[in-house]
Coordinates of C-alpha atoms in Angstrom, one line a residue:
M1 CA -66.4 -40.7 -43.3
W2 CA -69.4 -43.0 -42.6
R3 CA -72.5 -44.1 -44.3
L4 CA -76.1 -43.5 -43.3
G5 CA -78.6 -45.3 -45.5
G6 CA -77.2 -45.1 -49.0
R7 CA -75.4 -41.8 -48.4
R8 CA -71.8 -41.1 -47.4
I9 CA -71.4 -38.5 -44.8
R10 CA -68.0 -36.8 -44.1
T11 CA -67.4 -35.8 -40.5
L12 CA -64.8 -33.8 -38.7
R13 CA -62.8 -36.0 -36.4
G14 CA -62.7 -34.8 -32.8
P15 CA -60.9 -36.1 -29.8
A16 CA -61.9 -39.6 -28.5
V17 CA -64.1 -38.3 -25.6
G18 CA -66.5 -40.7 -24.0
L19 CA -69.2 -38.1 -23.4
R20 CA -69.5 -34.6 -24.8
S21 CA -72.3 -32.1 -24.5
A22 CA -74.3 -31.7 -27.6
S23 CA -73.2 -28.1 -28.0
T24 CA -69.5 -29.1 -28.3
A25 CA -70.0 -32.1 -30.6
A26 CA -67.3 -31.9 -33.3
A27 CA -69.2 -33.8 -36.0
A28 CA -72.2 -32.5 -37.9
S29 CA -73.7 -36.0 -38.1
A30 CA -77.1 -37.2 -38.8
V31 CA -77.5 -38.2 -35.2
P32 CA -75.5 -35.6 -33.3
S33 CA -77.0 -36.4 -29.9
C34 CA -79.5 -38.7 -28.2
R35 CA -81.1 -39.5 -24.9
A36 CA -78.8 -41.5 -22.6
V37 CA -78.6 -42.6 -18.9
V38 CA -75.5 -41.0 -17.5
L39 CA -73.5 -41.9 -14.4
P40 CA -72.0 -38.6 -13.2
R41 CA -70.7 -40.0 -9.9
F42 CA -70.7 -43.4 -8.1
G43 CA -73.5 -44.2 -5.7
G44 CA -76.9 -45.7 -5.4
P45 CA -79.7 -45.8 -8.1
E46 CA -80.5 -42.2 -7.4
V47 CA -77.3 -41.0 -9.1
L48 CA -78.4 -42.2 -12.5
E49 CA -79.5 -39.3 -14.8
V50 CA -81.6 -39.6 -17.9
R51 CA -80.3 -36.8 -20.1
P52 CA -82.0 -35.8 -23.3
A53 CA -79.0 -34.8 -25.4
V54 CA -75.8 -36.6 -24.9
S55 CA -73.5 -36.4 -28.0
V56 CA -73.1 -39.5 -30.2
P57 CA -69.4 -40.0 -31.1
D58 CA -68.1 -40.0 -34.6
L59 CA -67.8 -43.4 -36.1
K60 CA -64.4 -45.0 -36.7
P61 CA -64.0 -47.1 -39.9
C62 CA -65.0 -50.4 -38.2
D63 CA -67.7 -48.9 -36.0
V64 CA -71.5 -49.4 -36.2
L65 CA -74.2 -47.0 -34.9
V66 CA -77.1 -49.0 -33.5
R67 CA -80.6 -47.6 -32.8
A68 CA -81.2 -49.4 -29.5
R69 CA -84.5 -51.1 -28.9
A70 CA -83.7 -53.0 -25.7
V71 CA -80.7 -53.2 -23.3
S72 CA -80.3 -55.5 -20.4
I73 CA -79.1 -54.9 -16.9
N74 CA -76.1 -57.0 -15.8
P75 CA -74.7 -57.4 -12.3
L76 CA -71.6 -55.5 -13.6
D77 CA -73.8 -52.4 -14.2
L78 CA -74.9 -52.3 -10.5
R79 CA -71.3 -52.9 -9.3
M80 CA -69.9 -50.2 -11.6
R81 CA -72.6 -47.7 -10.5
S82 CA -71.6 -48.3 -6.9
G83 CA -67.9 -47.8 -7.6
Y84 CA -66.4 -51.1 -8.7
G85 CA -63.5 -50.4 -11.1
R86 CA -63.2 -46.8 -9.9
A87 CA -59.5 -46.9 -10.4
I88 CA -60.2 -47.2 -14.1
F89 CA -63.4 -45.4 -14.5
E90 CA -63.4 -42.5 -12.0
P91 CA -61.1 -40.3 -14.1
L92 CA -63.4 -40.9 -17.1
L93 CA -66.7 -39.9 -15.4
P94 CA -69.4 -39.3 -16.5
L95 CA -70.0 -42.8 -17.9
I96 CA -72.9 -44.5 -19.7
L97 CA -73.5 -47.9 -18.2
G98 CA -74.8 -51.0 -20.1
R99 CA -73.2 -53.8 -22.1
D100 CA -75.9 -55.6 -24.0
V101 CA -78.0 -54.2 -26.8
S102 CA -80.5 -55.2 -29.5
G103 CA -81.7 -52.9 -32.2
E104 CA -81.2 -51.8 -35.8
V105 CA -78.1 -50.6 -37.6
A106 CA -78.5 -46.8 -38.1
A107 CA -75.1 -46.1 -39.7
I108 CA -71.8 -47.9 -40.5
G109 CA -68.2 -46.9 -40.7
A110 CA -66.4 -46.9 -44.0
S111 CA -64.7 -50.3 -43.5
V112 CA -67.8 -52.2 -42.2
S113 CA -68.7 -55.0 -44.7
S114 CA -70.8 -57.6 -42.8
L115 CA -73.7 -55.4 -41.8
V116 CA -76.1 -53.0 -43.6
V117 CA -78.2 -50.0 -42.5
G118 CA -81.6 -51.1 -41.3
Q119 CA -80.5 -54.7 -40.3
E120 CA -81.6 -56.0 -36.9
V121 CA -78.6 -56.8 -34.8
F122 CA -77.6 -57.7 -31.2
G123 CA -74.3 -57.8 -29.4
A124 CA -72.3 -56.6 -26.4
L125 CA -69.5 -54.2 -25.4
H126 CA -66.4 -55.1 -23.5
P127 CA -66.6 -54.6 -19.7
T128 CA -64.3 -51.6 -19.8
A129 CA -66.2 -49.6 -22.4
V130 CA -66.9 -46.0 -21.2
R131 CA -69.9 -45.3 -23.4
G132 CA -72.3 -48.1 -22.7
T133 CA -75.6 -49.1 -24.1
Y134 CA -78.1 -47.3 -21.9
A135 CA -78.9 -44.9 -24.7
D136 CA -81.1 -44.4 -27.8
Y137 CA -78.0 -44.8 -30.0
V138 CA -75.0 -47.0 -29.2
V139 CA -71.6 -47.3 -30.9
L140 CA -70.1 -50.8 -31.2
S141 CA -67.4 -52.3 -33.4
E142 CA -68.4 -54.6 -36.2
D143 CA -67.0 -57.7 -34.4
E144 CA -69.2 -56.9 -31.3
L145 CA -72.4 -57.3 -33.3
T146 CA -74.2 -60.1 -35.2
P147 CA -77.6 -60.2 -37.0
K148 CA -80.5 -60.9 -34.7
P149 CA -82.5 -64.0 -35.5
P150 CA -86.0 -63.2 -36.7
S151 CA -87.5 -65.6 -34.2
V152 CA -86.0 -63.7 -31.2
T153 CA -87.4 -60.4 -30.0
H154 CA -85.3 -57.4 -29.2
V155 CA -86.1 -57.9 -25.5
E156 CA -85.0 -61.5 -25.6
A157 CA -81.9 -60.8 -27.7
S158 CA -80.7 -58.1 -25.4
A159 CA -80.5 -60.5 -22.5
I160 CA -78.2 -62.9 -24.2
P161 CA -74.8 -61.7 -25.6
F162 CA -72.8 -60.4 -22.6
A163 CA -73.6 -63.4 -20.4
A164 CA -73.2 -65.9 -23.2
L165 CA -69.9 -64.4 -24.4
T166 CA -68.6 -64.6 -20.8
A167 CA -69.5 -68.2 -20.6
W168 CA -68.2 -68.9 -24.1
R169 CA -64.8 -67.4 -23.2
A170 CA -64.5 -69.7 -20.2
L171 CA -65.7 -72.9 -21.8
K172 CA -64.5 -72.7 -25.4
S173 CA -61.5 -70.3 -25.4
T174 CA -60.0 -71.4 -22.0
A175 CA -61.2 -75.0 -21.2
Q176 CA -61.9 -75.9 -24.8
I177 CA -64.7 -78.3 -23.8
T178 CA -65.7 -81.0 -26.2
N179 CA -68.3 -83.7 -26.7
G180 CA -68.5 -86.3 -24.0
Q181 CA -66.9 -84.2 -21.2
R182 CA -68.4 -83.4 -17.9
L183 CA -69.1 -79.7 -16.9
L184 CA -70.0 -78.3 -13.5
V185 CA -71.6 -74.9 -13.3
L186 CA -71.5 -73.4 -9.8
G187 CA -74.3 -70.8 -9.7
G188 CA -76.3 -72.1 -12.6
G189 CA -79.4 -70.0 -11.9
G190 CA -78.0 -66.6 -13.1
A191 CA -77.6 -65.4 -16.7
V192 CA -74.0 -66.6 -17.1
G193 CA -74.7 -69.9 -15.4
L194 CA -77.7 -70.6 -17.7
A195 CA -75.7 -69.6 -20.7
A196 CA -72.9 -72.0 -19.6
I197 CA -75.3 -74.9 -19.2
Q198 CA -76.8 -74.4 -22.7
L199 CA -73.4 -73.9 -24.4
G200 CA -72.1 -77.1 -22.6
V201 CA -75.2 -79.0 -23.7
A202 CA -74.8 -77.8 -27.3
V203 CA -71.3 -79.1 -27.4
G204 CA -72.4 -82.5 -26.1
C205 CA -71.2 -82.2 -22.5
S206 CA -72.9 -83.8 -19.5
V207 CA -73.8 -80.8 -17.3
S208 CA -74.4 -80.5 -13.6
A209 CA -75.2 -77.3 -11.8
T210 CA -75.7 -75.8 -8.4
C211 CA -78.4 -73.1 -7.7
G212 CA -81.0 -71.9 -5.2
S213 CA -84.2 -73.8 -4.8
Q214 CA -86.1 -71.3 -6.9
S215 CA -83.9 -72.0 -9.9
I216 CA -84.0 -75.8 -9.9
E217 CA -86.7 -76.2 -12.6
R218 CA -85.2 -73.5 -14.8
V219 CA -81.7 -75.1 -14.6
L220 CA -83.1 -78.5 -15.5
A221 CA -85.3 -77.0 -18.3
V222 CA -82.2 -75.7 -20.2
G223 CA -80.5 -79.0 -20.2
A224 CA -78.6 -79.7 -17.0
E225 CA -78.7 -83.4 -16.0
Q226 CA -78.4 -82.6 -12.3
A227 CA -79.4 -79.5 -10.3
I228 CA -78.2 -79.3 -6.7
D229 CA -79.8 -76.9 -4.2
Y230 CA -76.7 -75.5 -2.5
T231 CA -78.8 -74.3 0.4
A232 CA -80.1 -77.8 1.3
E233 CA -77.4 -80.2 0.1
D234 CA -73.7 -80.8 0.6
I235 CA -72.5 -80.3 -3.0
E236 CA -69.5 -82.6 -2.7
V237 CA -71.7 -85.4 -1.3
A238 CA -74.6 -84.9 -3.8
I239 CA -72.4 -84.9 -6.9
K240 CA -70.8 -88.1 -8.0
G241 CA -67.6 -88.3 -10.0
Q242 CA -65.3 -85.6 -11.2
F243 CA -65.4 -83.0 -14.0
D244 CA -63.3 -81.9 -16.9
A245 CA -64.3 -78.2 -16.4
V246 CA -65.8 -76.1 -13.6
I247 CA -67.1 -72.6 -14.2
D248 CA -67.7 -70.7 -10.9
T249 CA -70.1 -67.7 -11.2
I250 CA -70.1 -67.2 -7.4
G251 CA -66.4 -67.0 -6.8
V252 CA -66.2 -67.2 -3.0
P253 CA -63.6 -69.3 -1.1
E254 CA -66.2 -72.1 -0.5
T255 CA -67.2 -72.5 -4.1
E256 CA -63.5 -72.3 -5.2
R257 CA -62.6 -75.1 -2.8
T258 CA -65.6 -77.2 -4.0
G259 CA -64.9 -76.7 -7.7
I260 CA -61.2 -77.5 -7.4
N261 CA -61.9 -80.7 -5.4
L262 CA -64.4 -81.9 -8.0
L263 CA -62.0 -81.5 -11.0
K264 CA -60.2 -84.3 -12.7
K265 CA -56.5 -84.0 -13.2
G266 CA -55.9 -81.8 -16.2
G267 CA -59.3 -80.1 -15.7
H268 CA -60.0 -76.3 -15.8
Y269 CA -61.4 -74.2 -12.9
M270 CA -62.6 -70.8 -14.1
T271 CA -64.0 -68.1 -11.8
L272 CA -65.8 -64.9 -12.9
Q273 CA -64.6 -63.2 -9.7
G274 CA -61.0 -62.3 -10.5
E275 CA -59.3 -59.8 -8.2
T276 CA -57.8 -57.4 -10.7
A277 CA -60.4 -54.6 -10.4
S278 CA -60.8 -54.9 -6.6
L279 CA -57.1 -54.7 -6.0
A280 CA -56.7 -51.8 -8.5
D281 CA -59.5 -50.0 -6.6
K282 CA -57.7 -50.6 -3.3
Y283 CA -54.1 -49.9 -4.2
G284 CA -54.3 -48.0 -7.5
L285 CA -53.5 -49.2 -11.0
A286 CA -49.7 -49.1 -10.6
I287 CA -49.7 -51.5 -7.6
G288 CA -53.1 -53.3 -7.9
I289 CA -52.6 -54.8 -11.4
P290 CA -49.2 -56.2 -10.7
A291 CA -50.4 -57.5 -7.4
A292 CA -53.4 -59.2 -9.0
T293 CA -51.1 -60.8 -11.7
A294 CA -48.9 -62.1 -8.9
I295 CA -51.9 -63.6 -7.0
L296 CA -53.2 -65.3 -10.1
L297 CA -49.8 -66.7 -11.0
K298 CA -49.4 -68.0 -7.4
K299 CA -52.8 -69.7 -7.5
Q300 CA -52.1 -71.2 -10.9
L301 CA -48.8 -72.7 -9.7
Q302 CA -50.3 -73.8 -6.4
Y303 CA -53.2 -75.7 -7.9
R304 CA -51.2 -77.1 -10.8
Y305 CA -48.8 -78.8 -8.4
S306 CA -51.3 -79.7 -5.6
H307 CA -54.2 -80.9 -7.7
G308 CA -52.9 -81.1 -11.3
I309 CA -55.5 -78.6 -12.6
E310 CA -55.5 -75.3 -14.4
Y311 CA -56.9 -72.2 -12.6
W312 CA -58.2 -69.1 -14.4
W313 CA -59.9 -65.8 -13.9
T314 CA -62.3 -65.3 -16.8
Y315 CA -63.8 -62.2 -18.3
M316 CA -66.0 -61.4 -21.3
R317 CA -64.3 -60.4 -24.5
A318 CA -65.6 -59.8 -28.0
D319 CA -65.4 -63.0 -30.0
A320 CA -66.7 -63.1 -33.5
E321 CA -66.8 -66.9 -33.6
G322 CA -68.5 -67.0 -30.3
L323 CA -71.1 -64.4 -31.3
H324 CA -71.8 -66.3 -34.5
E325 CA -72.5 -69.5 -32.5
I326 CA -74.6 -67.7 -30.0
R327 CA -76.7 -66.3 -32.8
R328 CA -77.1 -69.8 -34.3
L329 CA -78.1 -71.4 -31.0
S330 CA -80.5 -68.6 -30.0
G331 CA -82.1 -68.7 -33.5
A332 CA -82.6 -72.4 -33.1
G333 CA -84.2 -72.0 -29.6
K334 CA -81.2 -73.7 -27.9
L335 CA -79.9 -70.6 -26.1
K336 CA -82.3 -68.5 -24.0
I337 CA -81.9 -66.2 -21.0
P338 CA -85.4 -65.8 -19.5
V339 CA -86.4 -62.1 -19.0
E340 CA -88.3 -61.7 -15.7
K341 CA -89.3 -58.0 -16.1
T342 CA -89.0 -55.1 -18.4
F343 CA -88.9 -51.4 -17.7
S344 CA -88.8 -48.3 -19.9
I345 CA -85.3 -46.8 -20.0
A346 CA -86.8 -43.7 -18.3
E347 CA -87.4 -46.0 -15.3
V348 CA -83.8 -47.0 -15.0
R349 CA -83.5 -45.9 -11.3
K350 CA -86.4 -48.1 -10.3
A351 CA -85.0 -51.0 -12.3
H352 CA -81.6 -50.7 -10.6
E353 CA -83.2 -50.4 -7.2
M354 CA -85.4 -53.5 -7.6
K355 CA -82.4 -55.5 -8.8
E356 CA -80.2 -54.3 -6.0
K357 CA -82.8 -55.2 -3.4
R358 CA -83.3 -58.6 -5.1
I359 CA -87.0 -57.9 -5.5
I360 CA -86.5 -59.2 -9.0
P361 CA -84.0 -62.1 -8.9
G362 CA -84.1 -62.8 -12.7
K363 CA -83.0 -60.8 -15.8
V364 CA -84.3 -57.3 -16.2
V365 CA -84.4 -55.5 -19.6
L366 CA -84.8 -51.8 -20.3
E367 CA -86.9 -51.1 -23.4
V368 CA -85.8 -48.1 -25.5
D369 CA -88.9 -46.6 -27.0

């Protein structure tokens, strides 16, 4: 049973299928199907299909149905479309890509207590979600959403949560940064990097960041005390002193070495480029996941004894406390992810192509009209 407006609607519970055709939908719901961008197979932008009637799943007690107004494109979307994570996702095709969303609550599950129908909200799905946000209607759990600040537009809000929650997990859940500490962001010009800088500044950290020359002004504008152009300077020479935490959004051997060398003893190095999905794709889940666990444990022990630091692979996870703080900061104008260009959701192929070719280096948002 779920609620639409003031009415309770009883639905028949069907199997937990990510995508079903509208003709086989089990529930006679108020929104039985909607337009969605479907990924039927892995490949280039041309494989994306805008379908007019993809079924909307029944709501579980803690679920919320959101009428999407804007969804952002993350690097993960492009990688998944090309086959990243195929060991997990290939048996589940077709998929709907997308993680961020901003819109209005259209319906709520019977146990939802913090949100009401008609309320403007924004939030993000977990990286492994099968039914993503590239759709007119999106299903998220209550703890994956928070009220949208009135001062932030849907386009602006949709660019924030996935990147900010990724940074939050690294900085607050793992490193537990506090006032007065020093934070280094390797790759500060992207969405996660910019979010990390602003979250660090909000806590009271002294933040330095590396980025390309085109991002120097943007990185300084969001609060970094020092921005180093990695294409023109030796990072280890340009940066003075050591750091309590390093978040590495690039995750190549060179940035890992640099980040580790610039940490204080007891510091935390966190990279977004863990090897779990790539090893699972290469060797299958049964071998790949244990192999990734072994590699991570080896690196943790190696760096703990050689440098006295903690080493982590970090991923986005739903975090109600983090989302609340992200809402507070974005509403106060202290957390922004600049949006460089918007497209209609019907232009999703063009948007993916321009992102993939780096024609648009900044954040891209799909407007759902």
